[in-house]
CSV table of C-alpha atoms in Angstrom, one decimal:
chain,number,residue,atom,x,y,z
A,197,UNK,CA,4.8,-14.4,-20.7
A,198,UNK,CA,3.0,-17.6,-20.3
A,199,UNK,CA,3.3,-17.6,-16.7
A,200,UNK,CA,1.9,-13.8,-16.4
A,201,UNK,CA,-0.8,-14.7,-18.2
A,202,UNK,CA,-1.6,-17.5,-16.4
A,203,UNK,CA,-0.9,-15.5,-13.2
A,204,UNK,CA,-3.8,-12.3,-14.6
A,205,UNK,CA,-6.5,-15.0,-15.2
A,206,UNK,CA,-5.9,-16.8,-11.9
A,207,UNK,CA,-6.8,-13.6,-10.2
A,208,UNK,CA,-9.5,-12.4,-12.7
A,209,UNK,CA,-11.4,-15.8,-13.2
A,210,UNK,CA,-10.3,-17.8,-9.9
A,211,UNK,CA,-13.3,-16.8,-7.9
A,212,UNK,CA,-15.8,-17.7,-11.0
A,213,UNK,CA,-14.0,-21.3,-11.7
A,214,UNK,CA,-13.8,-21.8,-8.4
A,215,UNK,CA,-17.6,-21.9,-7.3
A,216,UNK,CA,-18.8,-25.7,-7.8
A,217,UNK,CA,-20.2,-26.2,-4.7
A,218,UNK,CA,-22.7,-24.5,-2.9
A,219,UNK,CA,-21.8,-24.5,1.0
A,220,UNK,CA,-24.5,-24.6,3.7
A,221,UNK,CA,-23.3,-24.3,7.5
A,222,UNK,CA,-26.8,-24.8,8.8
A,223,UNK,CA,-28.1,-26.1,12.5
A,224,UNK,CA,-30.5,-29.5,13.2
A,225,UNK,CA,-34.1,-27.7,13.3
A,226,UNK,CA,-37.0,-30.3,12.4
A,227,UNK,CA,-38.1,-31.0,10.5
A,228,UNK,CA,-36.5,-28.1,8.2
A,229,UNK,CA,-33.2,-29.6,8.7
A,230,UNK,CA,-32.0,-33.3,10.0
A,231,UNK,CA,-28.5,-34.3,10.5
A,232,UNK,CA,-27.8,-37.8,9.5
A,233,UNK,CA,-25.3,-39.8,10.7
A,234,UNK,CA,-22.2,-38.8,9.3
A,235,UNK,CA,-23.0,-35.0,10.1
A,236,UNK,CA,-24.6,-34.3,6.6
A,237,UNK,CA,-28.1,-32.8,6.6
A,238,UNK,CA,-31.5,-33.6,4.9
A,239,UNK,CA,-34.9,-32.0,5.3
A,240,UNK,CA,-37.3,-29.6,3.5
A,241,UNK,CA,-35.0,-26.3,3.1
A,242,UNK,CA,-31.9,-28.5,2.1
A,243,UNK,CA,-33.9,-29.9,-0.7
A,244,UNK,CA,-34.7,-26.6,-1.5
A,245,UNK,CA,-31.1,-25.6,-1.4
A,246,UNK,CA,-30.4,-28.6,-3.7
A,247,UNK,CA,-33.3,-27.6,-6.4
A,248,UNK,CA,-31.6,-23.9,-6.2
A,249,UNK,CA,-28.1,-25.4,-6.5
A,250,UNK,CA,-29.2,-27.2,-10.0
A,251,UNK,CA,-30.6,-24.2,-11.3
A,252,UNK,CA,-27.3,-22.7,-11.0
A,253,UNK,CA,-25.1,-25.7,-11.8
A,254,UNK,CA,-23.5,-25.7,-8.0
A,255,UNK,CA,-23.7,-29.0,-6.2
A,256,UNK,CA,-24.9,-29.0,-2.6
A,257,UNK,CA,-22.4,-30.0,0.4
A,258,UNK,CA,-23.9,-29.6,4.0
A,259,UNK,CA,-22.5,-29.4,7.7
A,260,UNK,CA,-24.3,-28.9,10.5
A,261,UNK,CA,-23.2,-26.8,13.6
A,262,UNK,CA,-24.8,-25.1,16.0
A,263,UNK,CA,-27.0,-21.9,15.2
A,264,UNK,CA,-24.0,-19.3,16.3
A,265,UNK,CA,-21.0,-21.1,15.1
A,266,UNK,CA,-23.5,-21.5,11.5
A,267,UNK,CA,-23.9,-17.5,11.6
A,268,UNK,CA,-19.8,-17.5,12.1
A,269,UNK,CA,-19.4,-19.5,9.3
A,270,UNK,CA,-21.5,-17.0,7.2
A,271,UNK,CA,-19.7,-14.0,9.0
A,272,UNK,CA,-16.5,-15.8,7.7
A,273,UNK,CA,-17.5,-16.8,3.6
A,274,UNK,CA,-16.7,-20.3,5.3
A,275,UNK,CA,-20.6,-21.0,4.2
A,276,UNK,CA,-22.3,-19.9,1.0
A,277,UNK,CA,-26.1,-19.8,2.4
A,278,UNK,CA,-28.1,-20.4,5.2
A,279,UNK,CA,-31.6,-20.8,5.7
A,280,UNK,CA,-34.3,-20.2,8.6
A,281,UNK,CA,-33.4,-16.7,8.6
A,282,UNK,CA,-35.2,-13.7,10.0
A,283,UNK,CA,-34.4,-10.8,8.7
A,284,UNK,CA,-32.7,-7.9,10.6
A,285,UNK,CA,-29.9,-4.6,10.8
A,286,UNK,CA,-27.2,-7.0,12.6
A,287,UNK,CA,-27.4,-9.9,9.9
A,288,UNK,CA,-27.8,-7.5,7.1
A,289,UNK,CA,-24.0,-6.4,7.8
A,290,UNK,CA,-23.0,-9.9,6.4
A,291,UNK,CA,-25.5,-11.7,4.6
A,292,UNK,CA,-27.6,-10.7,1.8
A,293,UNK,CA,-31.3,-11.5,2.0
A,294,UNK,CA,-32.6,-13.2,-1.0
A,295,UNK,CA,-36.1,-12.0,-2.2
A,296,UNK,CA,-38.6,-13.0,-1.9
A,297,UNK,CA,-39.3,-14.6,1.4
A,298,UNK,CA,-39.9,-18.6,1.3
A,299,UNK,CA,-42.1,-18.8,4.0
A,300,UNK,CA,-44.3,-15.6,5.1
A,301,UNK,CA,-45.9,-16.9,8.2
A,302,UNK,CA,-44.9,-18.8,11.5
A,303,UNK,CA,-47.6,-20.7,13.3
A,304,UNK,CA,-47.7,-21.8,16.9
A,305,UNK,CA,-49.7,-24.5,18.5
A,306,UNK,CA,-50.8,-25.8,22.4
A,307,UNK,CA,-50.1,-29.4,22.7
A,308,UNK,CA,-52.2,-30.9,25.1
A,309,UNK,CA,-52.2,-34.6,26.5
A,310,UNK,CA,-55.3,-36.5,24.9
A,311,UNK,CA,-56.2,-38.0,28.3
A,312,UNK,CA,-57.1,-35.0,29.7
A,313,UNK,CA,-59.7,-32.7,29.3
A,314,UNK,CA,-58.7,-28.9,28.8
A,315,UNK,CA,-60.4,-25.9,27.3
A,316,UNK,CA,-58.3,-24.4,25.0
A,317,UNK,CA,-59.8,-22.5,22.2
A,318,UNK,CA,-58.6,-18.9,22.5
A,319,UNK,CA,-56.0,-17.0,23.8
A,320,UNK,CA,-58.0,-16.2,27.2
A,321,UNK,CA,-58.2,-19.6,28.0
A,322,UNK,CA,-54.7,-19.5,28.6
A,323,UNK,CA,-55.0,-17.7,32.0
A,324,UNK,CA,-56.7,-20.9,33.3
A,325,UNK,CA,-53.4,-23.5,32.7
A,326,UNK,CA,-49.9,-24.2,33.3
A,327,UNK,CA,-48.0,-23.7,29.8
A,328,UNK,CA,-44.7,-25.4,29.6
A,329,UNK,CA,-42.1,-23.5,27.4
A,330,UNK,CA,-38.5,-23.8,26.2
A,331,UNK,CA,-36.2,-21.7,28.1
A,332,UNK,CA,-34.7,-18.9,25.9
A,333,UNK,CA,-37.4,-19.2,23.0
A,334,UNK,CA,-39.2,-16.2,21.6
A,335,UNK,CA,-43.0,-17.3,20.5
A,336,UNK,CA,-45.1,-14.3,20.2
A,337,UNK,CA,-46.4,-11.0,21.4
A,338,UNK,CA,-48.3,-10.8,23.6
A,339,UNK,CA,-47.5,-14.2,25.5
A,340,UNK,CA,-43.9,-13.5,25.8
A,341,UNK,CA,-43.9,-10.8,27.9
A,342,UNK,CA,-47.7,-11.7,29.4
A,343,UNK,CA,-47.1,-12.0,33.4
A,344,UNK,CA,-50.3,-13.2,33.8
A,345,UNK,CA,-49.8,-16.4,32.0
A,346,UNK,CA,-48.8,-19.3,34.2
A,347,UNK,CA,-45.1,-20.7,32.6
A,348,UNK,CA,-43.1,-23.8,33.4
A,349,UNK,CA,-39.5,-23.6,31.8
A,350,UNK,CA,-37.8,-26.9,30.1
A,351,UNK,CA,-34.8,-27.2,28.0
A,352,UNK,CA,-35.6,-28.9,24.5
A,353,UNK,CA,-39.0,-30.8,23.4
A,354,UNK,CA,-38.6,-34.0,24.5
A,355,UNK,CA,-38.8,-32.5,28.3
A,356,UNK,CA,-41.8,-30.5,27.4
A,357,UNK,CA,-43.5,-33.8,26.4
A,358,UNK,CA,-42.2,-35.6,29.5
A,359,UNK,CA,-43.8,-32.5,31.6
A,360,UNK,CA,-47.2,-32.6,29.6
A,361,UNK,CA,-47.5,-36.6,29.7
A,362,UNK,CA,-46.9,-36.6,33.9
A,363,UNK,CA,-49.7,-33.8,34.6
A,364,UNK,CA,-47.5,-31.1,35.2
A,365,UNK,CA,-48.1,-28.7,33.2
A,366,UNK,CA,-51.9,-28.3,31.1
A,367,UNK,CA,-50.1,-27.5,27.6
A,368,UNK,CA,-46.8,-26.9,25.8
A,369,UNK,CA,-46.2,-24.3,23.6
A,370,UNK,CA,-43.7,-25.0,20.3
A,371,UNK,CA,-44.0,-24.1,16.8
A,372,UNK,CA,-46.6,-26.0,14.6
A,373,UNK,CA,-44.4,-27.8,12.4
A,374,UNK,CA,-41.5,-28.3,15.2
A,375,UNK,CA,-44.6,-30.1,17.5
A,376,UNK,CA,-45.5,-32.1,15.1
A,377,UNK,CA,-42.3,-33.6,13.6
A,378,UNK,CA,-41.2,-34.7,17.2
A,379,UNK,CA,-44.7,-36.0,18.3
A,380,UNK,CA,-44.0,-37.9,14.5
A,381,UNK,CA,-40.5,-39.1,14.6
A,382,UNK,CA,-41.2,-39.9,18.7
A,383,UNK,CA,-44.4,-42.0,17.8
A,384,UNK,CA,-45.9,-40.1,20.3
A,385,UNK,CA,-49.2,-39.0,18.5
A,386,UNK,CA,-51.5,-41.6,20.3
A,387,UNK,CA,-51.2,-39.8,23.4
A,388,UNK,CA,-50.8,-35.7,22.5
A,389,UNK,CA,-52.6,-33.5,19.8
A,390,UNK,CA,-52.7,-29.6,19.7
A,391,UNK,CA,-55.4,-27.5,20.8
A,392,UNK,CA,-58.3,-25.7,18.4
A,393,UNK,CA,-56.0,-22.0,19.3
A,394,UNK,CA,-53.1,-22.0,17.3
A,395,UNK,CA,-52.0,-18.4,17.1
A,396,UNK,CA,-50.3,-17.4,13.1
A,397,UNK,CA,-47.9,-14.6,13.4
A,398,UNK,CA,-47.0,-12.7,9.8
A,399,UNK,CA,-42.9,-13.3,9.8
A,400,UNK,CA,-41.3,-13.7,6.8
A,401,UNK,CA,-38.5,-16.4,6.5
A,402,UNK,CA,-35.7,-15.8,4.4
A,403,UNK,CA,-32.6,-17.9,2.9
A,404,UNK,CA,-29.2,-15.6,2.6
A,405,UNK,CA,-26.0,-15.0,1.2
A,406,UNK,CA,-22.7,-14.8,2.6
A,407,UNK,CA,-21.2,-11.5,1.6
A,408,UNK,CA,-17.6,-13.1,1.5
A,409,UNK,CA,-18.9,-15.8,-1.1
A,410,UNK,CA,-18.7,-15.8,-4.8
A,411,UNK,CA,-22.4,-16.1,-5.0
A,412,UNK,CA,-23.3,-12.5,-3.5
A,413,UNK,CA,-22.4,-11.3,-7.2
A,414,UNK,CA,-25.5,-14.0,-8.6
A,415,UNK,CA,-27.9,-12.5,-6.5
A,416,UNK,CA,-30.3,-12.0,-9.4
A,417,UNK,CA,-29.8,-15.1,-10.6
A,418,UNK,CA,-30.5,-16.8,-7.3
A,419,UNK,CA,-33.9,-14.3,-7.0
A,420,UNK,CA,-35.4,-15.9,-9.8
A,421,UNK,CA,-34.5,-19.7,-9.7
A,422,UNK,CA,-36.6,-19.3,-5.9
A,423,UNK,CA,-39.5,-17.8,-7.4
A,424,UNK,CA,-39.3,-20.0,-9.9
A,425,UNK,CA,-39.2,-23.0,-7.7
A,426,UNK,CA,-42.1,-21.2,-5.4
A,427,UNK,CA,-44.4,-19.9,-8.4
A,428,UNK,CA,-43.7,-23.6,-10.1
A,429,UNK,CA,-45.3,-25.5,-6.9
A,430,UNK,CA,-41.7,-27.2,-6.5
A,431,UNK,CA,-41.6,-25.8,-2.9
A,432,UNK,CA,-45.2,-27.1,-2.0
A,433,UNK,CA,-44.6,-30.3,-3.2
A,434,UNK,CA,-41.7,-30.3,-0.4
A,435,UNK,CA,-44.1,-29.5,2.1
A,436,UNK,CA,-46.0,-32.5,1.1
A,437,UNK,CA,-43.5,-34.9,1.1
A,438,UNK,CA,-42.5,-34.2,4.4
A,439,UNK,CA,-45.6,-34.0,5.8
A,440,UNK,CA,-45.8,-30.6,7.1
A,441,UNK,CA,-49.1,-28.3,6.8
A,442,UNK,CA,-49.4,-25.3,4.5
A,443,UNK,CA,-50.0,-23.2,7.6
A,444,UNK,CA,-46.9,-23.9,8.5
């Protein structure tokens, strides 16, 4: 009899005494999310993860991976949450979206090398230039599909900067807060800043829940610990200690 019952509450109750840890599968974007050495991560939306984790008395563990194996990993209730999520139908199959959004805008800027002397205060202006972009990247309507815009293709940051610096190209484009966390962690900022034209785009920017994990049946829980962490200021505070602008 003992062994039945012990058998019934292992099925009933194994999925509730199980969740201790909340697992994030989650890809090296700064300054959002930094892998350290021994392939942990740390960055703003990790200790936001780690603030929502309290609230629900989970403890954080972290892996990084690269952005399709992390959305296998969700696919699979091999991860918990992810963050940096837009929203659409294909996602929505496995993850949950958890309202409300913790970011509502993204915000693009023109890096331009400090030694030279380029007009670049509106969108216009941009017919003039060369504009050095990442290969694969989707920045913003109209630019990405605007043939009359002059583009020079690289593959990650650190060649866009090398372009910039040698002349070839007038500006690169990147996201606001992924600009300036390189030009910061590269000590680069004595020779680049980013032009007045920064162009904001409304796009909402979501964490989400695996639907294999235990936690897609706490999703009202989970709603209101992140509103209580935005509405609190808890969320703007990480913005300020890593540096990154509120337009961002």
């Amino acid at each position: 009899m003992k062994t039945v019952l012990f058998f019934l509450l292992s099925v009933c109750c194994g999925s509730v005494l199980a969740q201790t840890s909340l697992k994030t599968a989650n890809a090296h974007w700064p300054p959002w999310r930094m892998e350290r050495a021994d392939g942990s991560l740390y960055g703003l939306e990790i200790d936001l993860l780690e603030q929502l984790g309290a609230r629900l008395n989970l403890t954080l563990e972290t892996k990084n991976c690269g952005w399709k194996r992390c959305l296998k990993h969700m696919q699979l209730g091999e991860s918990d949450v992810m963050t940096g999520l837009y929203r659409n139908a294909e996602r929505e199959r496995y993850m949950i979206f958890v309202e409300p959004p913790y970011r509502t805008q993204q915000h693009h800027c023109f890096y331009l090398n400090k030694n030279h002397s380029v007009k670049l205060t509106d969108y216009q202006d941009l017919y003039a230039l060369k504009v050095g972009v990442q290969s694969d990247v989707v920045y913003f309507s109209p630019f990405d599909d605007d043939l009359r815009v002059d583009k020079h293709y690289a593959i990650d940051d650190q060649a866009l900067f090398r372009l910039l610096r040698g002349g070839r190209v007038d500006t690169v484009l990147m996201s606001c807060a992924e600009g300036d966390a390189y030009l910061q962690r590269a000590g680069l900022f004595l020779y680049f800043n980013h032009a007045e034209y920064v162009h904001s785009t409304e796009r909402p920017v979501y964490l989400a829940v695996s639907k294999q994990s235990p936690l897609a049946g706490r999703m009202e829980e989970l709603s209101s610990a992140l509103k209580a962490i935005i509405d609190g200021g808890e969320l703007a505070a990480l913005f300020t200690k890593y540096q990154i602008k509120k337009r961002d």
